[in-house]
Coordinates of C-alpha atoms and ligand atoms in Angstrom, one line a residue:
M1 CA -17.1 -31.7 25.5
N2 CA -20.5 -30.3 26.4
A3 CA -19.7 -26.6 25.9
L4 CA -22.0 -23.9 27.0
M5 CA -22.7 -21.8 23.9
G6 CA -22.9 -18.0 24.0
R7 CA -26.3 -16.4 23.7
M8 CA -25.3 -13.6 21.4
M9 CA -26.8 -12.5 18.0
Q10 CA -25.4 -14.1 14.9
M11 CA -24.6 -11.2 12.6
P12 CA -22.2 -11.8 9.7
L13 CA -19.4 -9.2 9.4
L14 CA -20.3 -7.5 6.1
I15 CA -18.8 -4.5 4.3
S16 CA -22.3 -3.0 3.9
A17 CA -22.4 -2.6 7.7
L18 CA -19.5 -0.1 7.5
I19 CA -21.2 2.3 5.0
T20 CA -24.6 1.9 6.7
H21 CA -23.0 2.8 10.0
A22 CA -21.2 5.8 8.5
A23 CA -24.4 7.0 6.8
R24 CA -26.4 6.7 10.0
H25 CA -24.0 8.1 12.5
H26 CA -21.7 10.3 10.5
A27 CA -24.3 11.3 7.8
E28 CA -23.0 14.8 7.4
T29 CA -19.3 14.0 7.5
E30 CA -17.6 14.9 4.2
I31 CA -15.9 12.9 1.5
V32 CA -13.9 15.2 -0.7
S33 CA -12.4 14.2 -4.0
R34 CA -10.1 15.9 -6.4
L35 CA -11.3 14.9 -9.9
E36 CA -9.2 14.2 -12.9
D37 CA -10.0 17.6 -14.4
G38 CA -8.9 19.4 -11.2
R39 CA -12.3 20.2 -9.8
T40 CA -13.2 19.3 -6.3
H41 CA -16.2 17.1 -5.5
R42 CA -17.8 17.1 -2.1
Y43 CA -20.5 15.0 -0.6
T44 CA -21.2 13.1 2.6
Y45 CA -21.4 9.6 3.9
R46 CA -25.2 9.9 3.6
D47 CA -24.8 10.6 -0.2
A48 CA -22.1 8.0 -0.6
E49 CA -24.3 5.3 0.9
L50 CA -27.3 6.2 -1.2
R51 CA -25.3 6.1 -4.3
S52 CA -23.6 2.8 -3.4
R53 CA -27.1 1.4 -3.2
Q54 CA -28.0 2.9 -6.5
L55 CA -24.9 1.3 -7.9
A56 CA -25.8 -2.0 -6.5
Q57 CA -29.1 -1.7 -8.3
A58 CA -27.4 -0.7 -11.5
L59 CA -25.0 -3.7 -11.4
G60 CA -28.1 -5.9 -11.1
R61 CA -29.7 -4.1 -14.1
L62 CA -26.5 -4.8 -16.1
G63 CA -27.2 -8.5 -15.5
T64 CA -24.4 -9.2 -13.0
E65 CA -24.8 -11.7 -10.2
P66 CA -23.4 -12.2 -6.8
G67 CA -19.8 -13.4 -7.1
D68 CA -19.3 -11.5 -10.4
R69 CA -16.1 -9.5 -10.5
I70 CA -16.5 -5.7 -11.0
A71 CA -13.1 -4.4 -12.0
T72 CA -11.8 -0.9 -11.5
L73 CA -9.0 1.1 -13.1
A74 CA -9.3 4.3 -11.1
W75 CA -7.7 6.9 -8.9
N76 CA -8.7 7.6 -5.4
G77 CA -12.1 9.3 -5.8
H78 CA -15.7 9.2 -4.7
R79 CA -16.9 6.9 -7.5
H80 CA -14.2 4.4 -6.7
F81 CA -15.3 4.6 -3.1
E82 CA -18.9 3.8 -4.1
I83 CA -17.8 0.8 -6.1
Y84 CA -15.9 -0.5 -3.0
F85 CA -19.3 -0.6 -1.1
G86 CA -21.8 -1.0 -3.9
A87 CA -20.1 -3.9 -5.5
S88 CA -18.9 -5.8 -2.4
G89 CA -22.0 -4.8 -0.3
S90 CA -24.3 -6.4 -2.9
G91 CA -22.3 -9.7 -2.9
R92 CA -20.2 -8.9 -6.0
V93 CA -16.5 -8.7 -5.9
C94 CA -14.6 -5.5 -6.2
H95 CA -11.5 -6.2 -8.3
T96 CA -9.1 -3.2 -8.1
I97 CA -6.5 -3.2 -10.8
N98 CA -3.2 -1.2 -10.7
P99 CA -3.1 0.9 -13.9
R100 CA 0.6 1.3 -13.6
L101 CA 1.2 -2.3 -14.5
F102 CA 2.1 -3.1 -18.1
P103 CA -0.9 -3.4 -20.5
E104 CA -0.1 -7.1 -21.0
Q105 CA -0.2 -7.7 -17.3
I106 CA -3.5 -5.8 -16.9
T107 CA -5.0 -7.9 -19.8
W108 CA -3.7 -11.1 -18.1
I109 CA -5.2 -10.0 -14.8
V110 CA -8.7 -9.2 -16.2
N111 CA -8.8 -12.5 -18.0
H112 CA -7.6 -14.4 -15.0
A113 CA -10.2 -12.8 -12.7
Q114 CA -12.9 -13.2 -15.4
D115 CA -14.1 -9.6 -14.8
R116 CA -17.6 -8.9 -16.0
V117 CA -17.7 -5.1 -15.7
L118 CA -14.7 -2.8 -16.1
C119 CA -15.1 0.7 -14.5
F120 CA -12.4 3.2 -15.3
D121 CA -11.4 6.8 -15.0
L122 CA -11.1 8.7 -18.3
S123 CA -7.3 8.9 -18.1
F124 CA -7.3 5.2 -18.7
L125 CA -9.5 5.3 -21.9
P126 CA -6.5 4.9 -24.3
L127 CA -5.2 2.0 -22.3
I128 CA -8.5 0.2 -22.3
E129 CA -9.2 0.8 -25.9
K130 CA -5.9 -0.8 -26.7
I131 CA -6.5 -4.0 -24.6
A132 CA -10.3 -4.3 -25.0
P133 CA -10.2 -6.8 -27.9
Q134 CA -8.4 -9.2 -25.6
L135 CA -10.8 -8.8 -22.7
A136 CA -13.2 -11.7 -23.4
S137 CA -15.0 -11.8 -20.1
V138 CA -15.9 -8.1 -19.9
R139 CA -19.5 -7.4 -20.9
H140 CA -19.7 -3.8 -19.9
F141 CA -17.2 -0.9 -20.0
V142 CA -18.2 1.9 -17.7
A143 CA -16.6 5.4 -17.7
L144 CA -16.4 7.0 -14.3
C145 CA -17.7 10.4 -15.4
E146 CA -20.7 12.6 -16.1
R147 CA -22.7 12.4 -19.4
A148 CA -21.1 15.7 -20.6
Q149 CA -17.6 14.2 -20.2
M150 CA -18.3 11.0 -22.2
P151 CA -15.7 10.7 -25.0
G152 CA -17.2 11.6 -28.4
Q153 CA -15.2 9.0 -30.2
T154 CA -14.1 5.6 -28.8
T155 CA -13.4 2.2 -30.2
L156 CA -15.2 0.7 -27.2
A157 CA -18.5 -0.7 -28.3
N158 CA -21.3 0.2 -25.9
L159 CA -19.3 2.3 -23.5
Q160 CA -21.6 3.3 -20.6
C161 CA -21.6 6.4 -18.4
Y162 CA -21.4 5.8 -14.7
E163 CA -23.5 8.7 -13.7
D164 CA -26.2 7.6 -16.2
L165 CA -26.2 4.1 -14.6
V166 CA -26.4 5.3 -11.0
G167 CA -28.8 8.2 -11.8
A168 CA -31.3 5.8 -13.4
E169 CA -31.8 4.0 -10.1
D170 CA -34.0 5.0 -7.1
G171 CA -31.9 3.6 -4.3
H172 CA -34.7 1.5 -2.9
Y173 CA -32.4 -1.4 -2.2
A174 CA -31.8 -3.3 1.0
W175 CA -28.2 -4.5 1.5
P176 CA -28.4 -8.3 1.4
S177 CA -27.1 -10.6 4.2
F178 CA -24.9 -13.5 3.4
D179 CA -22.0 -15.6 4.7
E180 CA -19.2 -13.3 6.0
N181 CA -16.6 -15.6 4.3
T182 CA -17.9 -14.5 0.9
A183 CA -15.3 -12.9 -1.3
S184 CA -15.4 -9.1 -1.2
G185 CA -12.4 -8.0 -3.2
I186 CA -9.4 -9.2 -5.2
C187 CA -6.1 -7.5 -5.5
Y188 CA -3.2 -9.0 -7.6
T189 CA 0.4 -8.7 -6.5
S190 CA 2.5 -6.8 -9.0
G191 CA 4.2 -10.0 -10.1
T192 CA 7.8 -8.7 -10.4
T193 CA 8.7 -12.4 -11.1
G194 CA 6.2 -14.6 -13.0
N195 CA 2.5 -13.8 -13.4
P196 CA 0.6 -11.7 -10.9
K197 CA -1.2 -13.6 -8.2
G198 CA -4.6 -12.7 -6.8
A199 CA -5.3 -12.2 -3.1
V200 CA -9.1 -12.7 -2.5
Y201 CA -10.3 -10.9 0.6
S202 CA -13.5 -11.8 2.4
H203 CA -16.1 -9.6 4.1
R204 CA -14.9 -11.1 7.4
S205 CA -11.2 -10.5 6.8
T206 CA -11.9 -7.0 5.6
L207 CA -14.0 -6.1 8.7
L208 CA -11.6 -7.5 11.2
H209 CA -8.7 -5.7 9.4
A210 CA -10.7 -2.5 9.4
L211 CA -11.3 -2.8 13.2
A212 CA -7.6 -3.6 13.9
A213 CA -6.4 -0.8 11.5
S214 CA -8.3 1.8 13.4
L215 CA -6.8 1.1 16.9
P216 CA -4.7 3.7 18.6
D217 CA -1.5 1.9 18.1
T218 CA -2.3 1.2 14.5
L219 CA -3.6 4.0 12.3
N220 CA -5.2 5.7 15.4
L221 CA -8.3 6.9 13.6
S222 CA -11.2 8.8 15.1
A223 CA -14.3 10.7 13.9
Q224 CA -12.3 13.9 14.5
D225 CA -9.7 13.0 11.9
T226 CA -9.4 14.1 8.3
I227 CA -7.6 11.4 6.5
L228 CA -5.9 11.5 3.1
P229 CA -4.9 8.1 1.7
V230 CA -2.2 8.8 -0.9
V231 CA -1.8 5.0 -1.1
P232 CA -3.9 4.1 -4.1
M233 CA -7.3 2.5 -3.9
Y234 CA -6.1 0.3 -6.7
H235 CA -3.5 -1.4 -4.5
V236 CA -4.5 -3.4 -1.5
N237 CA -7.6 -1.2 -1.0
A238 CA -5.5 1.8 0.0
W239 CA -4.3 -0.2 3.0
G240 CA -8.0 -0.6 4.0
I241 CA -8.4 3.1 4.8
P242 CA -11.7 3.5 3.0
Y243 CA -13.2 0.8 5.2
S244 CA -11.6 2.1 8.4
A245 CA -12.7 5.7 7.5
A246 CA -16.4 4.5 7.3
L247 CA -16.0 2.5 10.5
V248 CA -14.8 5.6 12.5
G249 CA -16.6 8.2 10.5
C250 CA -13.7 10.5 9.8
K251 CA -13.6 13.0 7.0
L252 CA -12.0 11.4 3.9
V253 CA -10.0 13.3 1.3
L254 CA -9.2 11.5 -2.0
P255 CA -6.5 13.1 -4.1
G256 CA -7.4 11.6 -7.6
P257 CA -4.4 11.6 -9.9
H258 CA -2.9 14.8 -8.3
L259 CA -0.1 13.1 -6.4
D260 CA 2.8 15.5 -6.7
G261 CA 4.3 17.2 -3.6
Q262 CA 2.6 20.6 -4.3
S263 CA -0.9 19.2 -5.0
L264 CA -0.8 17.1 -1.9
Y265 CA 0.4 19.9 0.3
E266 CA -2.3 22.2 -1.1
L267 CA -4.9 19.6 -0.4
F268 CA -3.6 19.0 3.2
E269 CA -4.0 22.7 3.9
A270 CA -7.3 23.3 2.1
E271 CA -9.1 20.4 3.7
G272 CA -7.4 20.4 7.1
V273 CA -5.9 16.9 6.8
T274 CA -4.7 15.5 10.1
M275 CA -3.3 12.2 8.9
A276 CA -2.1 10.9 5.5
A277 CA -0.7 7.5 4.4
G278 CA 1.6 6.5 1.6
V279 CA 4.9 5.1 0.4
P280 CA 8.1 6.9 1.3
T281 CA 8.7 8.2 -2.2
V282 CA 5.5 10.2 -1.9
W283 CA 6.7 11.8 1.3
L284 CA 10.0 12.5 -0.3
A285 CA 8.2 14.6 -2.9
V286 CA 6.1 16.4 -0.3
L287 CA 9.2 17.1 1.9
G288 CA 11.0 18.4 -1.2
H289 CA 8.2 20.8 -1.9
I290 CA 7.8 22.2 1.6
Q291 CA 11.5 22.6 2.1
D292 CA 11.9 24.3 -1.2
K293 CA 9.0 26.8 -0.6
K294 CA 9.7 27.1 3.1
L295 CA 6.2 26.0 4.1
K296 CA 4.7 24.6 7.3
F297 CA 1.8 22.2 7.9
S298 CA -1.1 23.9 9.8
T299 CA -3.2 20.8 10.6
L300 CA -1.2 17.7 9.7
Q301 CA -0.4 15.6 12.8
R302 CA 0.9 12.3 11.5
L303 CA 2.1 10.6 8.4
V304 CA 2.0 6.8 7.9
F305 CA 4.9 5.3 6.0
G306 CA 4.7 1.8 4.5
G307 CA 5.2 -0.3 1.4
S308 CA 9.0 0.1 1.7
A309 CA 11.4 1.1 4.5
A310 CA 11.0 4.6 5.8
P311 CA 14.4 6.3 5.8
P312 CA 15.2 7.4 9.4
S313 CA 16.6 10.7 8.2
M314 CA 13.3 11.6 6.6
M315 CA 11.3 10.5 9.6
K316 CA 13.5 12.7 11.8
T317 CA 13.1 15.7 9.5
F318 CA 9.3 15.5 9.5
Q319 CA 9.3 15.2 13.3
R320 CA 12.0 17.7 14.2
D321 CA 11.4 20.4 11.6
Y322 CA 7.6 20.1 11.0
G323 CA 6.3 18.6 14.2
V324 CA 4.6 15.7 12.3
D325 CA 4.6 12.3 13.9
V326 CA 5.8 9.6 11.6
I327 CA 4.4 6.2 11.9
H328 CA 6.2 3.3 10.2
C329 CA 4.3 0.2 9.3
W330 CA 4.8 -3.0 7.3
G331 CA 2.5 -5.3 5.4
M332 CA 1.8 -6.8 2.1
T333 CA -1.0 -7.5 -0.4
E334 CA -1.3 -11.0 1.0
M335 CA -2.0 -9.5 4.4
S336 CA -4.8 -7.1 3.5
P337 CA -2.1 -5.5 4.0
L338 CA -1.4 -4.4 7.6
G339 CA 0.9 -6.5 9.7
T340 CA 3.1 -4.4 12.1
F341 CA 3.3 -0.8 13.4
A342 CA 6.1 0.9 15.2
R343 CA 4.6 2.5 18.3
L344 CA 5.9 2.9 21.8
K345 CA 4.8 0.6 24.5
N346 CA 4.0 1.3 28.1
G347 CA 7.1 2.6 29.7
Q348 CA 9.0 3.3 26.5
S349 CA 8.0 6.9 26.4
A350 CA 10.3 7.4 29.4
L351 CA 13.2 6.4 27.2
G352 CA 15.6 9.0 25.7
E353 CA 14.9 10.5 22.3
E354 CA 17.5 8.4 20.5
S355 CA 16.2 5.1 22.1
Q356 CA 12.7 6.0 21.1
R357 CA 13.8 6.8 17.6
R358 CA 15.4 3.4 17.3
I359 CA 12.2 1.7 18.2
L360 CA 10.1 3.8 15.9
Q361 CA 12.4 3.3 12.9
K362 CA 11.8 -0.4 12.9
Q363 CA 8.7 -1.9 11.1
G364 CA 7.2 -2.5 14.5
R365 CA 5.1 -4.8 16.6
A366 CA 2.5 -7.2 15.3
I367 CA -1.1 -5.9 15.4
F368 CA -3.5 -8.0 17.3
G369 CA -4.7 -10.7 14.8
V370 CA -1.3 -11.1 13.2
D371 CA 1.2 -13.5 14.6
M372 CA 4.8 -13.6 13.3
A373 CA 8.0 -15.6 13.6
I374 CA 11.4 -15.7 11.9
L375 CA 13.0 -18.9 10.6
G376 CA 16.6 -19.8 10.1
D377 CA 17.8 -21.6 7.0
D378 CA 17.1 -24.9 8.7
G379 CA 13.4 -23.9 8.9
Q380 CA 13.6 -23.6 12.7
P381 CA 12.3 -20.5 14.6
L382 CA 15.0 -18.1 15.5
P383 CA 15.1 -16.2 18.9
W384 CA 13.8 -12.7 19.2
D385 CA 17.1 -11.1 20.1
G386 CA 17.1 -8.2 17.5
E387 CA 20.3 -9.7 16.1
Q388 CA 19.6 -12.9 14.2
S389 CA 17.7 -12.4 10.9
G390 CA 15.6 -15.0 9.2
N391 CA 12.7 -15.6 6.9
L392 CA 9.6 -13.8 8.2
I393 CA 6.4 -15.9 8.4
V394 CA 2.9 -14.7 9.5
R395 CA -0.6 -16.0 10.3
G396 CA -3.9 -14.5 11.0
P397 CA -7.5 -14.0 9.9
W398 CA -6.6 -11.4 7.2
V399 CA -3.6 -13.3 5.8
I400 CA -4.3 -15.3 2.6
A401 CA -4.5 -19.1 2.7
Q402 CA -4.6 -19.5 -1.1
Y403 CA -4.1 -17.4 -4.2
F404 CA -7.1 -17.0 -6.6
G405 CA -7.3 -19.8 -9.1
H406 CA -4.4 -21.8 -7.5
D407 CA -5.2 -25.2 -6.1
D408 CA -1.9 -25.5 -4.2
S409 CA -1.3 -23.7 -0.9
P410 CA 1.5 -21.2 -0.4
L411 CA 1.4 -22.0 3.4
I412 CA 4.1 -23.9 5.2
D413 CA 3.9 -26.0 8.4
V414 CA 5.8 -24.7 11.4
G415 CA 5.3 -26.0 14.9
G416 CA 2.1 -27.7 14.0
Q417 CA 0.5 -24.5 12.5
R418 CA 0.1 -23.1 9.0
W419 CA 2.0 -20.0 8.2
F420 CA 2.4 -17.7 5.2
P421 CA 6.1 -17.1 4.2
T422 CA 6.3 -13.4 3.4
G423 CA 9.6 -13.5 1.4
D424 CA 11.0 -10.8 3.7
V425 CA 14.0 -11.2 5.9
A426 CA 13.8 -9.7 9.3
T427 CA 15.0 -9.5 12.9
I428 CA 12.6 -9.4 15.9
D429 CA 13.8 -7.9 19.2
V430 CA 12.9 -8.9 22.8
Y431 CA 10.1 -6.3 22.8
G432 CA 8.6 -7.7 19.6
G433 CA 9.9 -5.0 17.4
M434 CA 10.3 -6.4 13.9
Q435 CA 12.8 -4.9 11.5
I436 CA 13.0 -5.8 7.8
T437 CA 16.5 -6.2 6.6
D438 CA 15.6 -7.1 3.0
R439 CA 13.3 -8.9 0.7
S440 CA 14.9 -12.3 0.5
K441 CA 15.7 -11.8 -3.2
D442 CA 17.4 -8.4 -2.5
V443 CA 19.7 -9.6 0.3
I444 CA 23.4 -9.1 -0.6
K445 CA 25.5 -12.1 0.1
S446 CA 29.1 -11.2 0.6
G447 CA 31.5 -14.0 1.5
G448 CA 28.8 -16.0 3.1
E449 CA 27.6 -13.1 5.2
W450 CA 24.4 -11.2 4.6
I451 CA 24.4 -7.4 4.1
S452 CA 21.1 -5.5 4.5
S453 CA 20.6 -3.2 1.6
I454 CA 17.9 -1.3 3.5
E455 CA 20.4 -0.5 6.3
L456 CA 22.9 0.9 3.8
E457 CA 20.1 2.9 2.0
N458 CA 19.0 4.4 5.3
I459 CA 22.5 5.7 6.0
A460 CA 23.0 7.1 2.5
M461 CA 19.6 8.9 2.6
A462 CA 20.8 10.8 5.7
H463 CA 23.6 12.5 3.6
P464 CA 22.5 16.0 2.7
A465 CA 23.4 15.6 -1.0
V466 CA 21.4 12.4 -1.5
H467 CA 17.9 12.6 -2.9
E468 CA 17.3 8.9 -3.3
A469 CA 19.5 5.9 -2.7
A470 CA 19.4 2.2 -3.6
V471 CA 21.8 -0.5 -2.8
I472 CA 22.2 -3.7 -4.9
G473 CA 24.5 -6.6 -4.9
C474 CA 27.1 -6.6 -7.7
K475 CA 29.0 -9.7 -8.8
H476 CA 32.5 -10.0 -7.2
P477 CA 35.1 -12.6 -8.0
K478 CA 36.2 -13.0 -4.4
W479 CA 33.2 -12.2 -2.3
D480 CA 30.5 -13.5 -4.6
E481 CA 28.6 -10.2 -4.2
R482 CA 29.5 -6.7 -2.9
P483 CA 27.2 -3.7 -2.4
L484 CA 27.0 -1.0 -5.0
L485 CA 25.3 2.3 -3.9
V486 CA 23.2 3.9 -6.6
V487 CA 22.4 7.5 -5.9
V488 CA 20.3 10.4 -7.3
K489 CA 21.8 13.6 -6.1
K490 CA 19.7 16.5 -4.8
P491 CA 19.4 19.2 -7.4
G492 CA 22.1 21.8 -7.0
T493 CA 24.3 19.7 -4.7
E494 CA 27.7 18.2 -5.3
V495 CA 29.2 15.2 -3.6
T496 CA 32.0 12.8 -4.6
R497 CA 32.1 9.1 -4.5
E498 CA 34.8 9.2 -1.8
A499 CA 32.8 11.6 0.4
L500 CA 29.8 9.4 0.2
L501 CA 31.7 6.2 1.1
D502 CA 33.4 8.1 3.9
F503 CA 30.0 9.0 5.3
F504 CA 29.4 5.3 6.1
N505 CA 32.5 5.2 8.4
G506 CA 31.6 4.5 12.0
Q507 CA 27.9 4.0 11.1
I508 CA 28.3 0.3 10.1
A509 CA 30.9 -2.4 10.1
K510 CA 33.7 -1.7 7.6
W511 CA 33.1 -4.8 5.6
Q512 CA 29.5 -3.8 4.9
I513 CA 30.4 -0.4 3.4
P514 CA 29.5 -0.3 -0.3
D515 CA 32.5 -0.9 -2.7
D516 CA 31.4 1.9 -5.1
V517 CA 28.9 4.6 -5.9
A518 CA 27.1 5.0 -9.2
F519 CA 25.4 8.4 -9.8
V520 CA 22.2 8.2 -11.9
D521 CA 19.5 10.7 -12.9
E522 CA 16.7 8.5 -11.8
I523 CA 16.1 5.3 -9.8
P524 CA 13.4 3.1 -11.4
H525 CA 10.2 2.5 -9.3
T526 CA 7.6 -0.3 -9.4
A527 CA 3.9 0.1 -10.1
T528 CA 3.5 0.5 -6.4
G529 CA 6.2 3.1 -5.9
K530 CA 9.0 0.9 -4.6
I531 CA 12.5 0.9 -5.8
Q532 CA 12.7 -1.6 -8.7
K533 CA 15.8 -3.6 -7.6
L534 CA 15.3 -6.2 -10.3
T535 CA 15.6 -3.5 -13.0
L536 CA 18.5 -1.9 -11.3
R537 CA 20.3 -5.2 -11.0
K538 CA 19.8 -5.7 -14.8
Q539 CA 21.0 -2.2 -15.5
F540 CA 24.2 -2.9 -13.5
A541 CA 24.6 -6.5 -14.5
D542 CA 27.9 -5.9 -16.2
Y543 CA 29.1 -3.3 -13.8
R544 CA 32.7 -3.9 -12.7
L545 CA 33.4 -2.8 -9.1
P546 CA 36.8 -1.2 -8.6
T547 CA 37.5 -3.9 -6.0
A548 CA 36.8 -6.7 -8.5
Ligands
ADP1 P1 3.8 -5.8 -4.3 O1 4.0 -7.2 -3.8 O2 2.8 -5.6 -5.3 O3 5.1 -5.1 -4.5 P2 3.1 -5.3 -1.6 O4 2.5 -4.0 -1.1 O5 2.3 -6.5 -1.4 O6 3.2 -5.0 -3.1 O7 4.6 -5.5 -1.2 C1 4.8 -6.0 0.1 C2 6.3 -6.0 0.4 O8 6.7 -4.6 0.5 C3 6.7 -6.6 1.7 O9 6.8 -8.0 1.6 C4 8.0 -5.9 2.0 O10 9.1 -6.5 1.3 C5 7.8 -4.5 1.4 N1 7.4 -3.6 2.5 C6 6.2 -3.2 2.9 N2 6.3 -2.3 3.9 C7 7.6 -2.2 4.2 C8 8.4 -1.4 5.2 N3 7.8 -0.6 6.0 N4 9.7 -1.6 5.2 C9 10.3 -2.4 4.3 N5 9.7 -3.1 3.4 C10 8.4 -3.0 3.3

């Protein structure tokens, strides 16, 4: 074919363009950070861009090269933000590490990624001192603090001060241009089974994701917004919010380690936050605080829920009692991470309140760029009827094709195309609304039928005495598995097992109602704030259901 070629400029999609744009066009817009010691740090995109360039220079002076991995163990804060742009923008790779993982896992990850520089917040000093002897690839340890805060005594040889490194440079640095497919960042999955696996993002995938994430039916970001990502910058780039924030030029508020309900609420109010994003457990804490203290939000317009299923009862409370729009989304590390958002389509706003709620409670429609399908056990695509559930597969320019350091491909062939199997089980309705019923390993198989643990949890969470609920499959001699409801009660409330089980009547088919309730003081969470079903299943491995 003799195609006519376009006559447009060839400009690689690079992360440096985001921060350069923000510094030029939103120079005076603020980035506010709460520091580890409780102080508030304020500066602007102009300052952040200059310091990112100084950091790029400093990384060169440390002897690192393009492609070298610059690791972070840090909270959401301005220095972490600078590493996102200074490391990636200069062709190095920003490797964010989740500090909530076990020390052995962190050691494994650093060694696997062959990190050259490790930058960390002071709260992680004891952890790093402990694992440092095993970190063979790391040449430089950098404390993210001022000179005056540098630890007097440390076992780390040659610990360097971030502010000294950055302060020594003049910022006369031009962002380099290179192939947009160059790696920009790495994030490892939490590896609940087996070793963690690294997703390697590229400049191109990150920019495309940032554009799509900012759209009205996605995060709906604008320069007028003030955004607070509670979702950590150490996990999937805080859902890409730092990049999207620079792209649209909104004010950015970074909460540091102060992630309890009260601290977050105070920050919302002090900085005029309009939008915040995080996992449901975080919003549970914020809701607990405002209900307790009888508070209201004065600027907050919307909350984004993702990472695990948003309980409909909590969504309703935020909407009805506090006038806050709740946006439910789904994604995963391997997808940069955003995949679907629950937003109304043209015509759907004319539907009644309950019908709208049902649409918005799902995980939602695919964002442009992400394609999805569900497969039956025979590997064939299932219809989008909102009823049949199957294994969810996805494809798109910000979905991984390979894990870091793995030669094999995780992709599967379906209909002549390559797809990534998400490990989630879902239904998709005729309008394209996807609903996760479970992770495939959490599905409860009762007498050959599947029971969705998420659906049962959502119902339990609506009970006024339930603070948190998790449903797991328990061994059963007749049915193979039956659901057990594990509940943390709200402080000061009482509820019996019978009353809770009764609460399910009429809300779900009788055979799906849990067989029993176990009351616990606490439900275990993963390093990313999700309910740790594996641990729960171990904890209740010998549990004998009354029906068994
Ligand atoms: P990790 O793999 O480290 O736990 P991820 O953030 O990559 O962290 O986890 C992705 C998984 O989280 C998804 O595959 C899905 O099972 C779950 N998940 C994410 N968002 C939602 C949601 N809105 N509802 C239900 N499950 C979700």
